[in-house]
Amino acid sequence: MRVVFLGAPGVGKGTQADRIAAQYQVAKISTGDLLREAVRSQTTLGLEAKNYMDQGKLVPDAVVIGLVKEKLAHPSCANGFVLDGFPRTVLQAEELGKALASKTMTLDRVVNFQVSREDVVRRLSGRRSCPKCQATFHVDFAKPMVEGICDRCGEPLVQRNDDRRDAIETRLKVYDEQTAPLVRYYDDRRLLSPMDASGTVDVVFQHLSKVLSPYRVT
Ligand code: AMP
């Protein structure tokens, strides 16, 4: 299974990518998670990426393309992968295509997650994240058992800098300008599956499983 999850920030791609990766034993490659890890470890790459991320802007293509290529070469991708948050520009999509072609591989599907703009803003502004294990919660829709504490690892939850109002606006603008053209790009290549992602996590997961079932490793 080699799939891309496409969609604006806050549509639930990451949550669904976690579940699909666990269910089908494929790797989840989230460029956002990889970059946040680099920021936490204060690597050169992380220090370079931090400013872009805090403002809600895209990290330069060369940086993320390098990260993804490295991950694709890893044995954990042997069964396949779910790419979450990559590609985000046409150049990234082209480079992904080339990297796969060099291994005589292609993408199976690109799932386009769709949620109203109003819902996206509500989901992002109420999101709280665990800085340690990356689990996410929501102040209204997915409360942790103890307020402000991660259910999985007991860390205090935080609001990501880029989940604040001004950064959300920038991220949505960046999505419209730089990432939305990928809908057309993948539709032209007959890879796109639209996905209504406005339902509950379970309902979306059921629909997603149907769309992806032809590609699972048996
Ligand atoms: P995410 O967790 O996917 O919303 O990503 C958080 C932030 O990481 C984004 O707002 C960007 O600053 C950066 N980022 C993640 N993926 C990419 C990508 N494919 N290209 C450029 N920047 C990215």
PDB file of C-alpha atoms and ligand atoms in Angstrom:
ATOM      1  CA  MET A   1       0.000   0.000   0.000  1.00  0.00           C
ATOM      2  CA  ARG A   2       1.533   3.274  -1.137  1.00  0.00           C
ATOM      3  CA  VAL A   3      -0.818   6.138  -0.458  1.00  0.00           C
ATOM      4  CA  VAL A   4      -0.831   9.892   0.093  1.00  0.00           C
ATOM      5  CA  PHE A   5      -3.245  11.681   2.412  1.00  0.00           C
ATOM      6  CA  LEU A   6      -3.948  15.116   0.999  1.00  0.00           C
ATOM      7  CA  GLY A   7      -6.019  17.891   2.553  1.00  0.00           C
ATOM      8  CA  ALA A   8      -5.934  21.170   4.425  1.00  0.00           C
ATOM      9  CA  PRO A   9      -4.455  21.280   7.932  1.00  0.00           C
ATOM     10  CA  GLY A  10      -6.958  20.091  10.528  1.00  0.00           C
ATOM     11  CA  VAL A  11      -8.931  17.688   8.331  1.00  0.00           C
ATOM     12  CA  GLY A  12      -7.819  14.670  10.362  1.00  0.00           C
ATOM     13  CA  LYS A  13      -5.179  13.188   8.047  1.00  0.00           C
ATOM     14  CA  GLY A  14      -2.762  12.435  10.871  1.00  0.00           C
ATOM     15  CA  THR A  15      -5.344  10.657  13.035  1.00  0.00           C
ATOM     16  CA  GLN A  16      -6.450   8.484  10.130  1.00  0.00           C
ATOM     17  CA  ALA A  17      -2.863   7.850   9.025  1.00  0.00           C
ATOM     18  CA  ASP A  18      -2.085   6.467  12.500  1.00  0.00           C
ATOM     19  CA  ARG A  19      -5.014   4.081  12.291  1.00  0.00           C
ATOM     20  CA  ILE A  20      -4.346   2.935   8.739  1.00  0.00           C
ATOM     21  CA  ALA A  21      -0.658   2.385   9.515  1.00  0.00           C
ATOM     22  CA  ALA A  22      -1.544   0.232  12.537  1.00  0.00           C
ATOM     23  CA  GLN A  23      -4.292  -1.713  10.780  1.00  0.00           C
ATOM     24  CA  TYR A  24      -2.366  -2.487   7.587  1.00  0.00           C
ATOM     25  CA  GLN A  25       1.137  -2.669   9.057  1.00  0.00           C
ATOM     26  CA  VAL A  26       2.543   0.048   6.849  1.00  0.00           C
ATOM     27  CA  ALA A  27       4.757   2.985   7.787  1.00  0.00           C
ATOM     28  CA  LYS A  28       3.267   6.385   8.535  1.00  0.00           C
ATOM     29  CA  ILE A  29       5.489   9.128   7.202  1.00  0.00           C
ATOM     30  CA  SER A  30       4.396  12.498   8.569  1.00  0.00           C
ATOM     31  CA  THR A  31       6.693  15.334   7.549  1.00  0.00           C
ATOM     32  CA  GLY A  32       5.141  17.507  10.274  1.00  0.00           C
ATOM     33  CA  ASP A  33       6.045  14.909  12.951  1.00  0.00           C
ATOM     34  CA  LEU A  34       9.552  14.469  11.512  1.00  0.00           C
ATOM     35  CA  LEU A  35      10.118  18.224  11.501  1.00  0.00           C
ATOM     36  CA  ARG A  36       8.770  18.667  15.050  1.00  0.00           C
ATOM     37  CA  GLU A  37      11.106  15.900  16.182  1.00  0.00           C
ATOM     38  CA  ALA A  38      14.031  17.724  14.528  1.00  0.00           C
ATOM     39  CA  VAL A  39      12.993  20.967  16.265  1.00  0.00           C
ATOM     40  CA  ARG A  40      12.849  19.201  19.640  1.00  0.00           C
ATOM     41  CA  SER A  41      16.258  17.606  19.134  1.00  0.00           C
ATOM     42  CA  GLN A  42      17.616  20.982  17.999  1.00  0.00           C
ATOM     43  CA  THR A  43      19.329  19.543  14.947  1.00  0.00           C
ATOM     44  CA  THR A  44      20.571  21.994  12.285  1.00  0.00           C
ATOM     45  CA  LEU A  45      17.573  21.035  10.201  1.00  0.00           C
ATOM     46  CA  GLY A  46      15.227  21.592  13.129  1.00  0.00           C
ATOM     47  CA  LEU A  47      16.638  25.014  13.866  1.00  0.00           C
ATOM     48  CA  GLU A  48      16.213  25.983  10.214  1.00  0.00           C
ATOM     49  CA  ALA A  49      12.640  24.649  10.088  1.00  0.00           C
ATOM     50  CA  LYS A  50      11.341  26.161  13.342  1.00  0.00           C
ATOM     51  CA  ASN A  51      10.722  29.718  12.139  1.00  0.00           C
ATOM     52  CA  TYR A  52       8.803  28.596   9.086  1.00  0.00           C
ATOM     53  CA  MET A  53       6.712  26.204  11.147  1.00  0.00           C
ATOM     54  CA  ASP A  54       5.851  28.647  13.922  1.00  0.00           C
ATOM     55  CA  GLN A  55       4.560  31.097  11.341  1.00  0.00           C
ATOM     56  CA  GLY A  56       2.574  28.437   9.501  1.00  0.00           C
ATOM     57  CA  LYS A  57       4.712  28.707   6.378  1.00  0.00           C
ATOM     58  CA  LEU A  58       6.116  25.790   4.403  1.00  0.00           C
ATOM     59  CA  VAL A  59       9.615  24.578   5.144  1.00  0.00           C
ATOM     60  CA  PRO A  60      11.740  24.748   1.945  1.00  0.00           C
ATOM     61  CA  ASP A  61      11.111  21.911  -0.510  1.00  0.00           C
ATOM     62  CA  ALA A  62      14.695  20.644  -0.499  1.00  0.00           C
ATOM     63  CA  VAL A  63      14.579  20.034   3.260  1.00  0.00           C
ATOM     64  CA  VAL A  64      11.367  18.001   3.316  1.00  0.00           C
ATOM     65  CA  ILE A  65      12.153  16.122   0.112  1.00  0.00           C
ATOM     66  CA  GLY A  66      15.441  14.983   1.665  1.00  0.00           C
ATOM     67  CA  LEU A  67      13.646  13.834   4.812  1.00  0.00           C
ATOM     68  CA  VAL A  68      11.066  11.819   2.891  1.00  0.00           C
ATOM     69  CA  LYS A  69      13.588  10.155   0.582  1.00  0.00           C
ATOM     70  CA  GLU A  70      15.549   9.024   3.603  1.00  0.00           C
ATOM     71  CA  LYS A  71      12.409   7.529   5.170  1.00  0.00           C
ATOM     72  CA  LEU A  72      11.290   5.788   1.968  1.00  0.00           C
ATOM     73  CA  ALA A  73      14.597   3.938   1.848  1.00  0.00           C
ATOM     74  CA  HIS A  74      14.024   2.560   5.362  1.00  0.00           C
ATOM     75  CA  PRO A  75      13.081  -1.132   5.802  1.00  0.00           C
ATOM     76  CA  SER A  76       9.964  -0.066   7.760  1.00  0.00           C
ATOM     77  CA  CYS A  77       8.480   0.949   4.398  1.00  0.00           C
ATOM     78  CA  ALA A  78       8.787  -2.580   2.965  1.00  0.00           C
ATOM     79  CA  ASN A  79       5.006  -3.180   3.242  1.00  0.00           C
ATOM     80  CA  GLY A  80       4.232   0.294   2.007  1.00  0.00           C
ATOM     81  CA  PHE A  81       3.508   3.688   3.515  1.00  0.00           C
ATOM     82  CA  VAL A  82       0.974   6.384   4.219  1.00  0.00           C
ATOM     83  CA  LEU A  83       2.330   9.842   3.536  1.00  0.00           C
ATOM     84  CA  ASP A  84       0.697  12.422   5.798  1.00  0.00           C
ATOM     85  CA  GLY A  85       1.346  16.076   4.955  1.00  0.00           C
ATOM     86  CA  PHE A  86       3.624  15.348   2.019  1.00  0.00           C
ATOM     87  CA  PRO A  87       3.656  16.329  -0.802  1.00  0.00           C
ATOM     88  CA  ARG A  88       2.485  19.897  -0.224  1.00  0.00           C
ATOM     89  CA  THR A  89       3.772  21.501  -3.425  1.00  0.00           C
ATOM     90  CA  VAL A  90       3.843  20.425  -7.060  1.00  0.00           C
ATOM     91  CA  LEU A  91       7.642  20.212  -6.901  1.00  0.00           C
ATOM     92  CA  GLN A  92       7.399  17.830  -3.928  1.00  0.00           C
ATOM     93  CA  ALA A  93       4.885  15.698  -5.858  1.00  0.00           C
ATOM     94  CA  GLU A  94       7.207  15.546  -8.861  1.00  0.00           C
ATOM     95  CA  GLU A  95      10.174  14.575  -6.702  1.00  0.00           C
ATOM     96  CA  LEU A  96       8.116  11.898  -4.955  1.00  0.00           C
ATOM     97  CA  GLY A  97       7.122  10.484  -8.350  1.00  0.00           C
ATOM     98  CA  LYS A  98      10.774  10.383  -9.421  1.00  0.00           C
ATOM     99  CA  ALA A  99      11.952   8.780  -6.174  1.00  0.00           C
ATOM    100  CA  LEU A 100       9.342   6.027  -6.506  1.00  0.00           C
ATOM    101  CA  ALA A 101      10.018   5.534 -10.221  1.00  0.00           C
ATOM    102  CA  SER A 102      13.696   4.988  -9.459  1.00  0.00           C
ATOM    103  CA  LYS A 103      12.570   1.954  -7.413  1.00  0.00           C
ATOM    104  CA  THR A 104      10.072   0.952 -10.150  1.00  0.00           C
ATOM    105  CA  MET A 105       7.205   1.907  -7.841  1.00  0.00           C
ATOM    106  CA  THR A 106       4.159   4.114  -8.225  1.00  0.00           C
ATOM    107  CA  LEU A 107       1.535   5.510  -5.871  1.00  0.00           C
ATOM    108  CA  ASP A 108      -1.648   3.451  -5.464  1.00  0.00           C
ATOM    109  CA  ARG A 109      -3.975   6.236  -4.311  1.00  0.00           C
ATOM    110  CA  VAL A 110      -4.160   9.824  -3.151  1.00  0.00           C
ATOM    111  CA  VAL A 111      -7.004  10.416  -0.715  1.00  0.00           C
ATOM    112  CA  ASN A 112      -8.299  13.974  -0.657  1.00  0.00           C
ATOM    113  CA  PHE A 113      -9.757  14.707   2.801  1.00  0.00           C
ATOM    114  CA  GLN A 114     -12.480  17.357   2.702  1.00  0.00           C
ATOM    115  CA  VAL A 115     -13.992  19.299   5.599  1.00  0.00           C
ATOM    116  CA  SER A 116     -15.629  22.759   5.635  1.00  0.00           C
ATOM    117  CA  ARG A 117     -13.340  25.686   6.358  1.00  0.00           C
ATOM    118  CA  GLU A 118     -15.347  26.509   9.481  1.00  0.00           C
ATOM    119  CA  ASP A 119     -14.783  23.003  10.881  1.00  0.00           C
ATOM    120  CA  VAL A 120     -11.089  23.117  10.051  1.00  0.00           C
ATOM    121  CA  VAL A 121     -10.628  26.318  12.060  1.00  0.00           C
ATOM    122  CA  ARG A 122     -12.623  24.843  14.959  1.00  0.00           C
ATOM    123  CA  ARG A 123     -10.580  21.634  14.918  1.00  0.00           C
ATOM    124  CA  LEU A 124      -7.217  23.396  14.748  1.00  0.00           C
ATOM    125  CA  SER A 125      -7.860  26.119  17.299  1.00  0.00           C
ATOM    126  CA  GLY A 126      -9.121  23.591  19.890  1.00  0.00           C
ATOM    127  CA  ARG A 127      -6.403  21.030  19.248  1.00  0.00           C
ATOM    128  CA  ARG A 128      -3.997  20.182  22.058  1.00  0.00           C
ATOM    129  CA  SER A 129      -0.948  18.028  21.400  1.00  0.00           C
ATOM    130  CA  CYS A 130       1.402  15.920  23.434  1.00  0.00           C
ATOM    131  CA  PRO A 131       4.937  17.217  22.929  1.00  0.00           C
ATOM    132  CA  LYS A 132       6.332  13.785  23.815  1.00  0.00           C
ATOM    133  CA  CYS A 133       4.299  11.157  21.913  1.00  0.00           C
ATOM    134  CA  GLN A 134       2.527  13.478  19.429  1.00  0.00           C
ATOM    135  CA  ALA A 135      -0.950  12.251  20.430  1.00  0.00           C
ATOM    136  CA  THR A 136      -3.602  14.870  19.750  1.00  0.00           C
ATOM    137  CA  PHE A 137      -6.754  15.811  21.652  1.00  0.00           C
ATOM    138  CA  HIS A 138      -9.412  18.491  21.348  1.00  0.00           C
ATOM    139  CA  VAL A 139     -10.782  20.750  24.051  1.00  0.00           C
ATOM    140  CA  ASP A 140     -14.390  19.939  23.014  1.00  0.00           C
ATOM    141  CA  PHE A 141     -14.438  16.897  20.705  1.00  0.00           C
ATOM    142  CA  ALA A 142     -11.712  14.610  22.027  1.00  0.00           C
ATOM    143  CA  LYS A 143     -11.020  15.528  25.623  1.00  0.00           C
ATOM    144  CA  PRO A 144      -8.266  13.695  27.470  1.00  0.00           C
ATOM    145  CA  MET A 145      -9.313  11.728  30.582  1.00  0.00           C
ATOM    146  CA  VAL A 146      -7.571  14.285  32.804  1.00  0.00           C
ATOM    147  CA  GLU A 147      -7.791  17.860  31.554  1.00  0.00           C
ATOM    148  CA  GLY A 148      -4.522  19.042  30.005  1.00  0.00           C
ATOM    149  CA  ILE A 149      -2.743  15.682  30.380  1.00  0.00           C
ATOM    150  CA  CYS A 150      -1.864  13.139  27.666  1.00  0.00           C
ATOM    151  CA  ASP A 151      -3.808   9.873  28.081  1.00  0.00           C
ATOM    152  CA  ARG A 152      -0.959   7.857  26.594  1.00  0.00           C
ATOM    153  CA  CYS A 153       2.102   9.148  28.394  1.00  0.00           C
ATOM    154  CA  GLY A 154       1.009  11.562  31.131  1.00  0.00           C
ATOM    155  CA  GLU A 155       2.791  14.615  29.692  1.00  0.00           C
ATOM    156  CA  PRO A 156       1.126  18.037  29.996  1.00  0.00           C
ATOM    157  CA  LEU A 157      -0.558  18.884  26.676  1.00  0.00           C
ATOM    158  CA  VAL A 158       0.362  22.023  24.755  1.00  0.00           C
ATOM    159  CA  GLN A 159      -1.113  24.115  22.008  1.00  0.00           C
ATOM    160  CA  ARG A 160       1.235  24.000  19.028  1.00  0.00           C
ATOM    161  CA  ASN A 161       2.521  27.467  18.066  1.00  0.00           C
ATOM    162  CA  ASP A 162       1.046  26.957  14.614  1.00  0.00           C
ATOM    163  CA  ASP A 163      -2.409  26.104  16.023  1.00  0.00           C
ATOM    164  CA  ARG A 164      -2.796  29.722  17.175  1.00  0.00           C
ATOM    165  CA  ARG A 165      -5.214  31.922  15.240  1.00  0.00           C
ATOM    166  CA  ASP A 166      -2.770  33.970  13.163  1.00  0.00           C
ATOM    167  CA  ALA A 167      -0.703  30.927  12.182  1.00  0.00           C
ATOM    168  CA  ILE A 168      -3.885  29.009  11.270  1.00  0.00           C
ATOM    169  CA  GLU A 169      -4.816  31.773   8.828  1.00  0.00           C
ATOM    170  CA  THR A 170      -1.374  31.612   7.219  1.00  0.00           C
ATOM    171  CA  ARG A 171      -1.504  27.808   6.993  1.00  0.00           C
ATOM    172  CA  LEU A 172      -4.878  27.879   5.248  1.00  0.00           C
ATOM    173  CA  LYS A 173      -3.678  30.535   2.808  1.00  0.00           C
ATOM    174  CA  VAL A 174      -0.524  28.517   2.117  1.00  0.00           C
ATOM    175  CA  TYR A 175      -2.696  25.435   1.573  1.00  0.00           C
ATOM    176  CA  ASP A 176      -4.915  27.252  -0.952  1.00  0.00           C
ATOM    177  CA  GLU A 177      -1.975  28.686  -2.863  1.00  0.00           C
ATOM    178  CA  GLN A 178       0.586  25.901  -2.799  1.00  0.00           C
ATOM    179  CA  THR A 179      -1.075  22.595  -1.891  1.00  0.00           C
ATOM    180  CA  ALA A 180      -4.586  22.770  -3.388  1.00  0.00           C
ATOM    181  CA  PRO A 181      -3.133  22.563  -6.958  1.00  0.00           C
ATOM    182  CA  LEU A 182      -2.168  18.964  -6.096  1.00  0.00           C
ATOM    183  CA  VAL A 183      -5.856  17.985  -6.214  1.00  0.00           C
ATOM    184  CA  ARG A 184      -5.830  18.684  -9.950  1.00  0.00           C
ATOM    185  CA  TYR A 185      -2.336  17.212 -10.339  1.00  0.00           C
ATOM    186  CA  TYR A 186      -3.361  13.826  -8.940  1.00  0.00           C
ATOM    187  CA  ASP A 187      -6.825  13.878 -10.494  1.00  0.00           C
ATOM    188  CA  ASP A 188      -5.184  14.273 -13.904  1.00  0.00           C
ATOM    189  CA  ARG A 189      -3.166  11.147 -13.094  1.00  0.00           C
ATOM    190  CA  ARG A 190      -6.337   9.240 -12.093  1.00  0.00           C
ATOM    191  CA  LEU A 191      -5.100   8.695  -8.561  1.00  0.00           C
ATOM    192  CA  LEU A 192      -7.474  10.873  -6.563  1.00  0.00           C
ATOM    193  CA  SER A 193     -10.195   9.589  -4.221  1.00  0.00           C
ATOM    194  CA  PRO A 194     -12.324  12.259  -2.540  1.00  0.00           C
ATOM    195  CA  MET A 195     -13.086  11.615   1.136  1.00  0.00           C
ATOM    196  CA  ASP A 196     -15.772  13.363   3.162  1.00  0.00           C
ATOM    197  CA  ALA A 197     -13.880  13.787   6.435  1.00  0.00           C
ATOM    198  CA  SER A 198     -16.571  15.667   8.336  1.00  0.00           C
ATOM    199  CA  GLY A 199     -17.819  12.598  10.238  1.00  0.00           C
ATOM    200  CA  THR A 200     -16.472  10.999  13.383  1.00  0.00           C
ATOM    201  CA  VAL A 201     -13.044   9.362  13.404  1.00  0.00           C
ATOM    202  CA  ASP A 202     -14.684   5.905  13.240  1.00  0.00           C
ATOM    203  CA  VAL A 203     -16.974   6.761  10.349  1.00  0.00           C
ATOM    204  CA  VAL A 204     -14.157   8.302   8.296  1.00  0.00           C
ATOM    205  CA  PHE A 205     -11.959   5.296   9.064  1.00  0.00           C
ATOM    206  CA  GLN A 206     -14.620   2.910   7.751  1.00  0.00           C
ATOM    207  CA  HIS A 207     -14.904   4.814   4.464  1.00  0.00           C
ATOM    208  CA  LEU A 208     -11.163   5.026   4.171  1.00  0.00           C
ATOM    209  CA  SER A 209     -10.712   1.297   4.763  1.00  0.00           C
ATOM    210  CA  LYS A 210     -13.082   0.605   1.863  1.00  0.00           C
ATOM    211  CA  VAL A 211     -11.201   2.916  -0.467  1.00  0.00           C
ATOM    212  CA  LEU A 212      -7.836   1.425   0.499  1.00  0.00           C
ATOM    213  CA  SER A 213      -8.775  -2.269   0.788  1.00  0.00           C
ATOM    214  CA  PRO A 214      -7.664  -3.129  -2.780  1.00  0.00           C
ATOM    215  CA  TYR A 215      -4.128  -2.047  -1.913  1.00  0.00           C
ATOM    216  CA  ARG A 216      -3.512  -3.871   1.316  1.00  0.00           C
ATOM    217  CA  VAL A 217      -0.777  -6.454   1.578  1.00  0.00           C
ATOM    218  CA  THR A 218      -2.330  -9.885   1.947  1.00  0.00           C
TER     219      THR A 218
HETATM  220  P1  AMP B   1       1.613  19.404   9.830  1.00  0.00           P
HETATM  221  O1  AMP B   1       1.818  18.752  11.145  1.00  0.00           O
HETATM  222  O2  AMP B   1       1.548  18.432   8.671  1.00  0.00           O
HETATM  223  O3  AMP B   1       0.462  20.376   9.808  1.00  0.00           O
HETATM  224  O4  AMP B   1       2.946  20.273   9.550  1.00  0.00           O
HETATM  225  C1  AMP B   1       3.335  21.297  10.434  1.00  0.00           C
HETATM  226  C2  AMP B   1       4.274  22.253   9.723  1.00  0.00           C
HETATM  227  O5  AMP B   1       5.444  21.563   9.280  1.00  0.00           O
HETATM  228  C3  AMP B   1       3.717  22.916   8.459  1.00  0.00           C
HETATM  229  O6  AMP B   1       2.899  24.045   8.732  1.00  0.00           O
HETATM  230  C4  AMP B   1       4.996  23.291   7.731  1.00  0.00           C
HETATM  231  O7  AMP B   1       5.624  24.412   8.330  1.00  0.00           O
HETATM  232  C5  AMP B   1       5.874  22.075   8.014  1.00  0.00           C
HETATM  233  N1  AMP B   1       5.684  21.021   6.991  1.00  0.00           N
HETATM  234  C6  AMP B   1       5.139  19.788   7.182  1.00  0.00           C
HETATM  235  N2  AMP B   1       5.126  19.098   6.032  1.00  0.00           N
HETATM  236  C7  AMP B   1       5.660  19.905   5.091  1.00  0.00           C
HETATM  237  C8  AMP B   1       5.892  19.773   3.694  1.00  0.00           C
HETATM  238  N3  AMP B   1       5.568  18.652   3.026  1.00  0.00           N
HETATM  239  N4  AMP B   1       6.463  20.823   3.038  1.00  0.00           N
HETATM  240  C9  AMP B   1       6.822  21.949   3.696  1.00  0.00           C
HETATM  241  N5  AMP B   1       6.607  22.145   4.998  1.00  0.00           N
HETATM  242  C10 AMP B   1       6.025  21.133   5.706  1.00  0.00           C
END
